[in-house]
mmCIF file of C-alpha atoms in Angstrom:
data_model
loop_
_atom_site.group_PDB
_atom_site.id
_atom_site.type_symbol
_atom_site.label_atom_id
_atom_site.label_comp_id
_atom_site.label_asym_id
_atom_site.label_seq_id
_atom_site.Cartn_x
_atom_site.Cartn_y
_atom_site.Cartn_z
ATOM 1 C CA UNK C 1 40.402 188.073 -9.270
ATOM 2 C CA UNK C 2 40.980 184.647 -9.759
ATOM 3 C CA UNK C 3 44.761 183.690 -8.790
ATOM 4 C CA UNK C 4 45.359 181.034 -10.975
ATOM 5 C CA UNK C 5 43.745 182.556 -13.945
ATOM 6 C CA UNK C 6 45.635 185.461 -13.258
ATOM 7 C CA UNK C 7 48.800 182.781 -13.228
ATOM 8 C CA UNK C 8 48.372 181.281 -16.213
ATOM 9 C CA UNK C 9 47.440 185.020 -17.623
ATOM 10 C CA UNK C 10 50.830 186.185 -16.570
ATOM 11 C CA UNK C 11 52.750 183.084 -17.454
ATOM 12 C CA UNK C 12 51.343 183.412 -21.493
ATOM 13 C CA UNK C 13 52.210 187.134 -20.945
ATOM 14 C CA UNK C 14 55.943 186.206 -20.436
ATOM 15 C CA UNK C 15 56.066 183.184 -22.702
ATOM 16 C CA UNK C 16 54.816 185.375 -25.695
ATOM 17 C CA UNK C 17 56.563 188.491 -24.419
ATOM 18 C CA UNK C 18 53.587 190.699 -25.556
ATOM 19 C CA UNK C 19 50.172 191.454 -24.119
ATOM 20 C CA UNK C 20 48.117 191.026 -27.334
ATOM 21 C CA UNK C 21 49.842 187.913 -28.436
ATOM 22 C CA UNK C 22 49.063 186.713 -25.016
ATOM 23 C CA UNK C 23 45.358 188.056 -25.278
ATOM 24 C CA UNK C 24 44.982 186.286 -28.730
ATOM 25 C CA UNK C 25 46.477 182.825 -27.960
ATOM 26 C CA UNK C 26 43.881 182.781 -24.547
ATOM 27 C CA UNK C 27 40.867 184.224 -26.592
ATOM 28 C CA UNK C 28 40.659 186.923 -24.113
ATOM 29 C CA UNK C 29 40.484 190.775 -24.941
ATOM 30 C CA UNK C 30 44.131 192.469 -24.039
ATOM 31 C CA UNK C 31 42.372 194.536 -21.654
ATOM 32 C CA UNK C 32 41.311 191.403 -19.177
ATOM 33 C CA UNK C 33 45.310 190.417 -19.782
ATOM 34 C CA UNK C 34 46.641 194.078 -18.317
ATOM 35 C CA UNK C 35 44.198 193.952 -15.812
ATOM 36 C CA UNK C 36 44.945 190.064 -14.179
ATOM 37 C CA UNK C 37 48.348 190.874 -14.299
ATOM 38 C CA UNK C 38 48.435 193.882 -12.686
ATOM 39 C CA UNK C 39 45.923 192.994 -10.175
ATOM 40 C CA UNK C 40 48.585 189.872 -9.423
ATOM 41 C CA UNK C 41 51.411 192.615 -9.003
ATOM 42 C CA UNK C 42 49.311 194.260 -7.000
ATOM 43 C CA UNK C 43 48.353 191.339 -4.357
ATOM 44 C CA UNK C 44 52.319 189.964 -4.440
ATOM 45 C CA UNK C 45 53.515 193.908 -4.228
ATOM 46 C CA UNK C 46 56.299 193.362 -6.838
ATOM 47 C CA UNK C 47 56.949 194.143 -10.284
ATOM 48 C CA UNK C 48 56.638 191.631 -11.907
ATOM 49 C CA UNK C 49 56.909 192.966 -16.110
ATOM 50 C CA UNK C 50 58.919 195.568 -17.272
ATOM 51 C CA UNK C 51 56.546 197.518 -20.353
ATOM 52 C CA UNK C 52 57.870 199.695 -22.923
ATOM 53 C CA UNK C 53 55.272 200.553 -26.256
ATOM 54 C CA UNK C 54 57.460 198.119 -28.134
ATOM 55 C CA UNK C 55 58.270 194.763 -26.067
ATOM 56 C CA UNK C 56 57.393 193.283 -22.515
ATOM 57 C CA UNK C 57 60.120 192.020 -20.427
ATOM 58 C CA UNK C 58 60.478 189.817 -17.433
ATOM 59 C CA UNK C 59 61.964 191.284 -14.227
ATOM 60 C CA UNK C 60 64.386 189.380 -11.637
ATOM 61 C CA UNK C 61 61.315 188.882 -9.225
ATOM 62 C CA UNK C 62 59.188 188.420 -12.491
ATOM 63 C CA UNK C 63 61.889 185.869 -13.414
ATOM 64 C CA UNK C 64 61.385 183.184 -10.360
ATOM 65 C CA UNK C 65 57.938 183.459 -9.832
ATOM 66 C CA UNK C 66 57.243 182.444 -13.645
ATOM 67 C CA UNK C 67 59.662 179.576 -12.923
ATOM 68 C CA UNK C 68 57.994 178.734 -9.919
ATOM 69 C CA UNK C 69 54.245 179.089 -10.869
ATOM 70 C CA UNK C 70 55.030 177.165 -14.190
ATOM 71 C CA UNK C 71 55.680 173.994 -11.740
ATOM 72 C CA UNK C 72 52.724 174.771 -9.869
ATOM 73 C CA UNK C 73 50.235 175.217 -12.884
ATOM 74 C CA UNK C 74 51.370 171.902 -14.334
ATOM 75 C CA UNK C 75 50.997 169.884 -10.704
ATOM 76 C CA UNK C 76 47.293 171.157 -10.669
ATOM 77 C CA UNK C 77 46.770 170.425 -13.976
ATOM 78 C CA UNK C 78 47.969 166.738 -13.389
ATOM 79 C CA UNK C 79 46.029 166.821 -10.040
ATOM 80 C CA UNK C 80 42.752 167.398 -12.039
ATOM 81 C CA UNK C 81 43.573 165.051 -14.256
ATOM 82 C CA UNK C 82 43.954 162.640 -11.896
ATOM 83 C CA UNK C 83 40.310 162.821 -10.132
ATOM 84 C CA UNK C 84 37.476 160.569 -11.044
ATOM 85 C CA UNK C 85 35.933 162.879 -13.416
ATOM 86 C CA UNK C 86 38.961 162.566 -15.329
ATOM 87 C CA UNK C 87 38.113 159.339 -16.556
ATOM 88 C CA UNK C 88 35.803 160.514 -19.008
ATOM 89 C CA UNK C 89 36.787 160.826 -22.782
ATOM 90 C CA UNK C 90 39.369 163.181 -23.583
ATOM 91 C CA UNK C 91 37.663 166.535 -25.468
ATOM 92 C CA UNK C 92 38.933 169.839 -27.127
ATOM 93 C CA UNK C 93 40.445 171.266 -29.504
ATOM 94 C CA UNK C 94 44.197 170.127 -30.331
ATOM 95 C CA UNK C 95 46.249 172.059 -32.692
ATOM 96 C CA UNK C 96 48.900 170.321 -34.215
ATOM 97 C CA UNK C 97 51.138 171.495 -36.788
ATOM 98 C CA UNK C 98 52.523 168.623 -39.446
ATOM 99 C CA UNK C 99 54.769 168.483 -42.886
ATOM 100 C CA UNK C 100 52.538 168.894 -45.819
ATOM 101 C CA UNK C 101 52.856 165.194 -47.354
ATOM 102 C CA UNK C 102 52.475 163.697 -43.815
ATOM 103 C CA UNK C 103 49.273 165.533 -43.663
ATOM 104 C CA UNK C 104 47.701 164.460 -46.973
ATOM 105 C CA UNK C 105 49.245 160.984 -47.289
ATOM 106 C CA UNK C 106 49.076 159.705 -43.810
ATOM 107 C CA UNK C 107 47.390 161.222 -41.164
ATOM 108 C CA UNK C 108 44.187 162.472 -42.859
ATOM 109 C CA UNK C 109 43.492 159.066 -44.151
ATOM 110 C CA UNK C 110 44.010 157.589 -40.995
ATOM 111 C CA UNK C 111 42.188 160.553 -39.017
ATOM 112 C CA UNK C 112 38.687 158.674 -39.237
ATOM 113 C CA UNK C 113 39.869 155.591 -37.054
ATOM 114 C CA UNK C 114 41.266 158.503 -34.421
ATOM 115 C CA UNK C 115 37.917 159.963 -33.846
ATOM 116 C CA UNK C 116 36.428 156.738 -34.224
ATOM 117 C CA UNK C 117 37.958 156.194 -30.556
ATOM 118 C CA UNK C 118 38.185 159.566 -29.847
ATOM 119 C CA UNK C 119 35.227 161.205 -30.617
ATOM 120 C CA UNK C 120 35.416 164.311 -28.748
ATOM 121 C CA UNK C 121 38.562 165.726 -29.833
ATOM 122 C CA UNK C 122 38.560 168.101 -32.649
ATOM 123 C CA UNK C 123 41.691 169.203 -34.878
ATOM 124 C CA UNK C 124 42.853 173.103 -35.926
ATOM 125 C CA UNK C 125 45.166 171.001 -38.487
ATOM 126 C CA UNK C 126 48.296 173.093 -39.568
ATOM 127 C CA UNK C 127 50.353 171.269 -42.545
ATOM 128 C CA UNK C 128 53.363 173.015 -43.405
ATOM 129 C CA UNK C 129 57.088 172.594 -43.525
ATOM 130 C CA UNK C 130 57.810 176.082 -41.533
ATOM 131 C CA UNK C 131 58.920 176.676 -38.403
ATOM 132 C CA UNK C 132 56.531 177.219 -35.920
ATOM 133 C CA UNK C 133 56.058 179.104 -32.997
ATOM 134 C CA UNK C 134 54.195 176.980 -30.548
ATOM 135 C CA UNK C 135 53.973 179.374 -27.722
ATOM 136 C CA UNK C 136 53.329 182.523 -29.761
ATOM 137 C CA UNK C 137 51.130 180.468 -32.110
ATOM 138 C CA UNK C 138 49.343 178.095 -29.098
ATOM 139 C CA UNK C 139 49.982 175.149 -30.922
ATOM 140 C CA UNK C 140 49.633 171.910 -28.643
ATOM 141 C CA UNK C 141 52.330 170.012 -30.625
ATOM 142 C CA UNK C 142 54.427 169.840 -33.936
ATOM 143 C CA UNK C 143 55.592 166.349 -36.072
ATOM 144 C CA UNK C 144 58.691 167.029 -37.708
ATOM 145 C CA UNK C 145 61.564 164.696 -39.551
ATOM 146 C CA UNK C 146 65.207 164.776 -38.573
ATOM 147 C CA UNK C 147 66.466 165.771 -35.723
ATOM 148 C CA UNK C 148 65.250 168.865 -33.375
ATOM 149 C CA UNK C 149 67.593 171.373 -33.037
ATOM 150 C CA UNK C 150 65.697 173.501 -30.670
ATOM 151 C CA UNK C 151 67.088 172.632 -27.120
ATOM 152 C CA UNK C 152 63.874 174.711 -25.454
ATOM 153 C CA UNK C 153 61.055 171.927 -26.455
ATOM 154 C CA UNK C 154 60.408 168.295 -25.748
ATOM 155 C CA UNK C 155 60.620 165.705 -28.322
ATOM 156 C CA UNK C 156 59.775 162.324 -28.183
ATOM 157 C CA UNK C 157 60.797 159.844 -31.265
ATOM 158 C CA UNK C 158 57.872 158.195 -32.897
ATOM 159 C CA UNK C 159 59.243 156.816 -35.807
ATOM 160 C CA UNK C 160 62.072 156.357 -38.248
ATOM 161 C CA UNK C 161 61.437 157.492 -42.347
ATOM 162 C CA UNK C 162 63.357 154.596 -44.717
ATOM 163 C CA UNK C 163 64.464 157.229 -47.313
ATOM 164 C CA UNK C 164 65.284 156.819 -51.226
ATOM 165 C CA UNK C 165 66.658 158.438 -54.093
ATOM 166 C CA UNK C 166 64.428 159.254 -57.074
ATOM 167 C CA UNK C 167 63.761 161.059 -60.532
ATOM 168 C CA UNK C 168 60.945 161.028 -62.670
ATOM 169 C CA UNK C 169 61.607 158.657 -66.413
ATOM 170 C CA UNK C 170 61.294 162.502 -68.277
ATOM 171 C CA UNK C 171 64.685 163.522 -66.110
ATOM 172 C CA UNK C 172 66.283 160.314 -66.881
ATOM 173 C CA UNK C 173 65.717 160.458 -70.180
ATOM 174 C CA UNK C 174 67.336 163.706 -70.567
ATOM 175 C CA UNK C 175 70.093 163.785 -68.191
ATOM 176 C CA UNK C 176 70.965 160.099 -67.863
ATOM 177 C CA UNK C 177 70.457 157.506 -65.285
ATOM 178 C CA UNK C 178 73.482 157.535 -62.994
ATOM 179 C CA UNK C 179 75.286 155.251 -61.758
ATOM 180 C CA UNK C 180 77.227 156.548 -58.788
ATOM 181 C CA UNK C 181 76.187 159.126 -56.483
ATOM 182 C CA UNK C 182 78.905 161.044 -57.474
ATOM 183 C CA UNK C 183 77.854 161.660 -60.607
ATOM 184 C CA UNK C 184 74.855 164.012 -59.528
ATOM 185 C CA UNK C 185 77.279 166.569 -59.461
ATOM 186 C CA UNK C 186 77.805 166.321 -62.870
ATOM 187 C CA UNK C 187 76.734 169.884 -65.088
ATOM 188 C CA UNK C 188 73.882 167.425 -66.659
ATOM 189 C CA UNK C 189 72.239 167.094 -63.539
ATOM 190 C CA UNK C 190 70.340 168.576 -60.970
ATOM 191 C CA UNK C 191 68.741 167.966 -58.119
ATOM 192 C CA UNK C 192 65.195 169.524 -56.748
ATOM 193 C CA UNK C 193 66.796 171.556 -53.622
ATOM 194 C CA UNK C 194 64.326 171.251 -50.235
ATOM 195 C CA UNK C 195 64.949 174.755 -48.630
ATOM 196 C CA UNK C 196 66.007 173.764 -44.777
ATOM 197 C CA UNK C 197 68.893 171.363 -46.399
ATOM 198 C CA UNK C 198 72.095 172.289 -45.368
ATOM 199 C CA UNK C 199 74.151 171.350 -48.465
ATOM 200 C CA UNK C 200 71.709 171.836 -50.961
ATOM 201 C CA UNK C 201 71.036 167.631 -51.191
ATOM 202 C CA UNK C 202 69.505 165.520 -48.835
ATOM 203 C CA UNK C 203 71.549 166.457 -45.260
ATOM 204 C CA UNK C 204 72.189 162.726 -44.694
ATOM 205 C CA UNK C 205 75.243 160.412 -45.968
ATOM 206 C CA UNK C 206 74.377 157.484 -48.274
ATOM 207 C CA UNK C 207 76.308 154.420 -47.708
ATOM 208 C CA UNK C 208 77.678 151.287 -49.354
ATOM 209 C CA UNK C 209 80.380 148.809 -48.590
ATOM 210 C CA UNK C 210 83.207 151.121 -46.513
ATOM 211 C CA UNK C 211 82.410 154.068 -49.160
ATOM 212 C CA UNK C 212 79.877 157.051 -47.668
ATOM 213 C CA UNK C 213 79.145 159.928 -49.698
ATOM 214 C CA UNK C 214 76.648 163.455 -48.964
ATOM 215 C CA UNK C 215 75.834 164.446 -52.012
ATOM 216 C CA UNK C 216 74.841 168.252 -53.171
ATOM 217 C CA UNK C 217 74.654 169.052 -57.075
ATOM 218 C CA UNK C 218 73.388 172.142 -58.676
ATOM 219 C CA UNK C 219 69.529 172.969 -58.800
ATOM 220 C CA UNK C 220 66.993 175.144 -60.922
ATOM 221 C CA UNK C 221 64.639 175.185 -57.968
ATOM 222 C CA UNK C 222 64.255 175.339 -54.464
ATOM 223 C CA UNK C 223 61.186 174.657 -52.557
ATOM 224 C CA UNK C 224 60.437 174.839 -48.567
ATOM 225 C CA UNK C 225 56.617 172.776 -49.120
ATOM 226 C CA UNK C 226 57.315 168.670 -49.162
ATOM 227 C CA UNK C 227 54.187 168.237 -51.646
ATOM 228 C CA UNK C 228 55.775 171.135 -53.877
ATOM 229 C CA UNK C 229 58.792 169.299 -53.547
ATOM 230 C CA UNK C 230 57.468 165.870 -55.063
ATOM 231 C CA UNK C 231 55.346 167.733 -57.873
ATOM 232 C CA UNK C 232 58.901 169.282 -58.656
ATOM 233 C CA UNK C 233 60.575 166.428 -59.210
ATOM 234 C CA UNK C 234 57.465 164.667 -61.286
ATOM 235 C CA UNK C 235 57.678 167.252 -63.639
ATOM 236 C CA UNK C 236 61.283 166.212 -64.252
ATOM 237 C CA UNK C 237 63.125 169.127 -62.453
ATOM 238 C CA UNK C 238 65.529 167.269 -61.052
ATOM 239 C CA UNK C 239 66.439 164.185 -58.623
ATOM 240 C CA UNK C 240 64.672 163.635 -55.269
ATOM 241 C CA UNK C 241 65.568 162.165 -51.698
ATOM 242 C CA UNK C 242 62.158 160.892 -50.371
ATOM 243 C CA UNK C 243 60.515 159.260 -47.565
ATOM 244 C CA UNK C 244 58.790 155.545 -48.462
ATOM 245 C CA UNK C 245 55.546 156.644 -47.706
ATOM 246 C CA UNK C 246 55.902 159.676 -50.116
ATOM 247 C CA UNK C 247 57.867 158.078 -53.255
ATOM 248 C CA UNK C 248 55.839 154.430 -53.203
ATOM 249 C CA UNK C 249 52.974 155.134 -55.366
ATOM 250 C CA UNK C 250 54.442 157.052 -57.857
ATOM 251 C CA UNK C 251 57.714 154.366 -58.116
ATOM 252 C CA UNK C 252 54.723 151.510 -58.273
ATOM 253 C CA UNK C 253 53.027 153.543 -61.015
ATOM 254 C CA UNK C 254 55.750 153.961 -63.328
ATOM 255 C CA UNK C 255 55.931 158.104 -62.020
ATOM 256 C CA UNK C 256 59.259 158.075 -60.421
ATOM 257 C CA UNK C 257 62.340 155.528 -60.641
ATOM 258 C CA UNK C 258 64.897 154.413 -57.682
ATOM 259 C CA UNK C 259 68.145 155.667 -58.032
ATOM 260 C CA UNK C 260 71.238 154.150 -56.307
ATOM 261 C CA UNK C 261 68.854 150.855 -54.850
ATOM 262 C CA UNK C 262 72.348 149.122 -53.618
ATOM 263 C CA UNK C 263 73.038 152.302 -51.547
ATOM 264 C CA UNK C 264 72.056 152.803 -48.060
ATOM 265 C CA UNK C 265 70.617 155.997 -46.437
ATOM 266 C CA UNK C 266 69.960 156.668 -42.909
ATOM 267 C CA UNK C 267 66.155 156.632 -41.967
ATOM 268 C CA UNK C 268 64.921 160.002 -41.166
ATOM 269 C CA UNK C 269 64.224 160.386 -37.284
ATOM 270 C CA UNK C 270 60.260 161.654 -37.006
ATOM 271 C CA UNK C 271 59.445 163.661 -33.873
ATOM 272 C CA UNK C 272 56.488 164.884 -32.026
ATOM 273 C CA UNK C 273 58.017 168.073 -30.051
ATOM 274 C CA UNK C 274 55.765 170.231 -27.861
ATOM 275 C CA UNK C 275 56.516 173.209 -25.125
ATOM 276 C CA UNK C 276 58.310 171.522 -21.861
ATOM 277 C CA UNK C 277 56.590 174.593 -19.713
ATOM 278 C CA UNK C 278 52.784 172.896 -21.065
ATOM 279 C CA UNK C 279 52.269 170.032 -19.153
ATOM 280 C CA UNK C 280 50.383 167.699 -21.648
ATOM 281 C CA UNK C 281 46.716 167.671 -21.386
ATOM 282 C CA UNK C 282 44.961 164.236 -21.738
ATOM 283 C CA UNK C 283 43.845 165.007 -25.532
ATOM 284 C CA UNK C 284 47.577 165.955 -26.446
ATOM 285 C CA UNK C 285 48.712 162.636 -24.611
ATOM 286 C CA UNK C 286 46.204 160.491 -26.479
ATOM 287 C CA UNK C 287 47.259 161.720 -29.576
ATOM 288 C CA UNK C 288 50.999 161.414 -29.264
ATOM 289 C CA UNK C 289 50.399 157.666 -28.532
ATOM 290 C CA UNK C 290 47.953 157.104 -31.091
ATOM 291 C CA UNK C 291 50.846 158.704 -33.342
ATOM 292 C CA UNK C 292 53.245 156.405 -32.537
ATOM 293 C CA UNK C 293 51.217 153.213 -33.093
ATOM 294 C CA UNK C 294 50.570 154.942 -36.797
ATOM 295 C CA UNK C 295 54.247 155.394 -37.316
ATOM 296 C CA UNK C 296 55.053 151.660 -36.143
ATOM 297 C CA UNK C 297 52.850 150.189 -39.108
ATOM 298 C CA UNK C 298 54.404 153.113 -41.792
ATOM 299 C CA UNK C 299 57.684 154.273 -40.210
ATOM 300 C CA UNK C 300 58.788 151.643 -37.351
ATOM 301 C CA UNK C 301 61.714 152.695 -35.137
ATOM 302 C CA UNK C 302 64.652 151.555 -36.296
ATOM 303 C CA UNK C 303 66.932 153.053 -33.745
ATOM 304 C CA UNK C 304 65.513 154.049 -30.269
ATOM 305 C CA UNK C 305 66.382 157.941 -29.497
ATOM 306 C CA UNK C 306 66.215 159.977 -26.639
#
C-alpha cells in the first residue's frame, strides 16, 4: 500500500463523506477506496470512519489525523513543486466552474491567448449560476460576483463589476421610462427577478446625492441563468441590473436603454474561491493570476478586499 495514496484516499473519503463520491471524484473504482482506507486503519490500528449503508462519518481519532495529514499532503505537494522539474510548463486538467455570461462574453473569447502561454493546460469548463460543490464535485476553483458567504473556502478578489440599470425600448414603451428609482415599484412595472436576490431587485443600494434607495418591484419571471436573465429582459419582461461587460453591446446597439444614469451603484465584488484544504497546484495558480490581469482590463478593482 502506498501511504500517501492511501492519505489522500482517506482525506477525499472524509471531505465527500461517501465512498463512491470519493471513488468518482479520484477516478478510482470504490473498491480500491475501501481497501486503502482500511489497509491505513489497519497499519495506524485505529478507527478511523464510522460506516453505516447510508452516510460515512469521521471519528475523534479520524478527526485529527485528517486535520493533520491535510497539512502534510499540502507541504509535499509544495515540496514537489518546488524541485527543478517543477519548472516545466504547468499541465492538466483544471475544472473551473463560472456564471453563464462570464463564460460566453469574456473568458471564452479570451481563452485562446491563455493557452497561447499555457499550452498544456486543458479546461472541464462549467458555466452556471448554481452553487457548486467543489469537493463533492472536484472542481479546482469557482468565479463568482458579490460577496462569498461560505466561511469554509478561500476567496481572493479579482475584480470589481461597474453595474447599471436597464430595460429594453419595447418595456419602455409600454410601461414608461422612469424617472426615480422609486417608481419601479409602481403596478406598471416590473422588474426581471435573478433567483439568488434577496429582495427580489438587485441586492445592492443605488445612490445619489445623500438619498440611497434598494429597490424590489413586482416580477412576471424569475430566472437563476445570467444569459436567461438578459434574453428576459430583451424581450421586454421587465427592468434589469447588469454588469458593463454584459449590458454594453446591446445599450450601443439600440437593444437596451440606461435607466437612472445620474444614480450610483456599488460595483459588484468578483471572486475566484477554491477549497482551503487543496493546496493550489501550479495550473490552478496560473490561472487565478491570469484571471486577474483579465479582470483589470474589463472589471479593475475599485476597492481592495480581503
Amino acid at each position: 500500500m502506498d501511504r500517501f495514496d492511501a492519505m489522500r484516499v482517506f482525506a477525499r473519503v472524509v471531505e465527500t463523506g461517501s465512498f463512491t463520491k470519493a471513488a468518482q471524484t479520484l477516478h478510482m473504482n470504490r473498491t480500491t477506496v475501501t481497501q486503502l482506507v482500511q489497509g491505513l486503519e489497519a497499519r495506524l490500528r485505529l478507527k478511523l470512519l464510522h460506516r453505516t449503508t447510508r452516510k460515512v462519518g469521521v471519528t475523534a481519532d479520524g478527526a485529527a489525523y485528517y486535520e493533520r495529514i491535510v497539512r502534510l499532503l499540502a507541504e509535499l505537494e509544495d515540496v514537489e513543486t518546488s524541485l527543478p522539474n517543477a519548472l516545466a510548463a504547468p499541465a492538466g486538467v483544471l475544472r473551473v466552474d463560472v456564471p453563464s455570461p462570464f463564460a460566453t462574453m469574456l473568458l471564452i473569447p479570451a481563452l485562446p491567448r491563455f493557452h497561447a502561454r499555457y499550452p498544456e493546460i486543458r479546461f472541464d469548463l462549467g458555466a452556471s449560476d448554481r452553487k457548486v460543490d467543489l469537493v463533492g464535485e472536484n472542481i479546482d476553483c469557482v468565479v463568482r460576483g458579490g460577496a462569498v458567504t461560505d466561511g469554509s473556502l478561500v476567496a481572493r478578489h479579482i475584480g470589481d463589476l461597474r453595474l447599471g440599470v436597464y430595460a429594453a425600448p419595447a418595456y419602455l414603451a409600454q410601461a414608461g421610462v422612469p424617472d426615480h428609482p422609486d417608481e419601479l415599484l409602481a403596478a406598471r412595472h416590473s422588474i426581471v427577478r435573478f433567483r439568488w436576490s434577496r429582495n427580489g431587485g438587485f441586492p445592492y443600494a443605488m445612490h445619489k446625492g445623500g438619498e440611497s434607495v434598494q429597490i424590489g418591484g413586482r416580477h412576471i419571471l424569475s430566472i437563476d441563468d445570467g444569459n436567461a436573465y438578459l434574453a428576459a429582459g430583451l424581450a421586454g419582461l421587465g427592468v434589469l441590473w447588469l454588469p458593463d461587460y454584459m449590458a454594453r453591446g446591446h445599450a450601443e446597439a439600440g437593444r437596451l436603454v440606461p435607466l437612472f444614469e445620474d444614480w450610483r451603484i456599488d460595483p459588484m465584488p468578483l471572486y475566484v474561491a477554491y477549497p482551503p484544504n487543496r493546496h493550489p497546484s501550479k495550473k490552478l495558480r496560473v490561472f487565478i493570476d491570469w484571471m486577474e490581469e483579465l479582470m483589470a482590463a474589463h472589471a479593475p478593482l475599485q476597492n481592495r478586499r480581503t
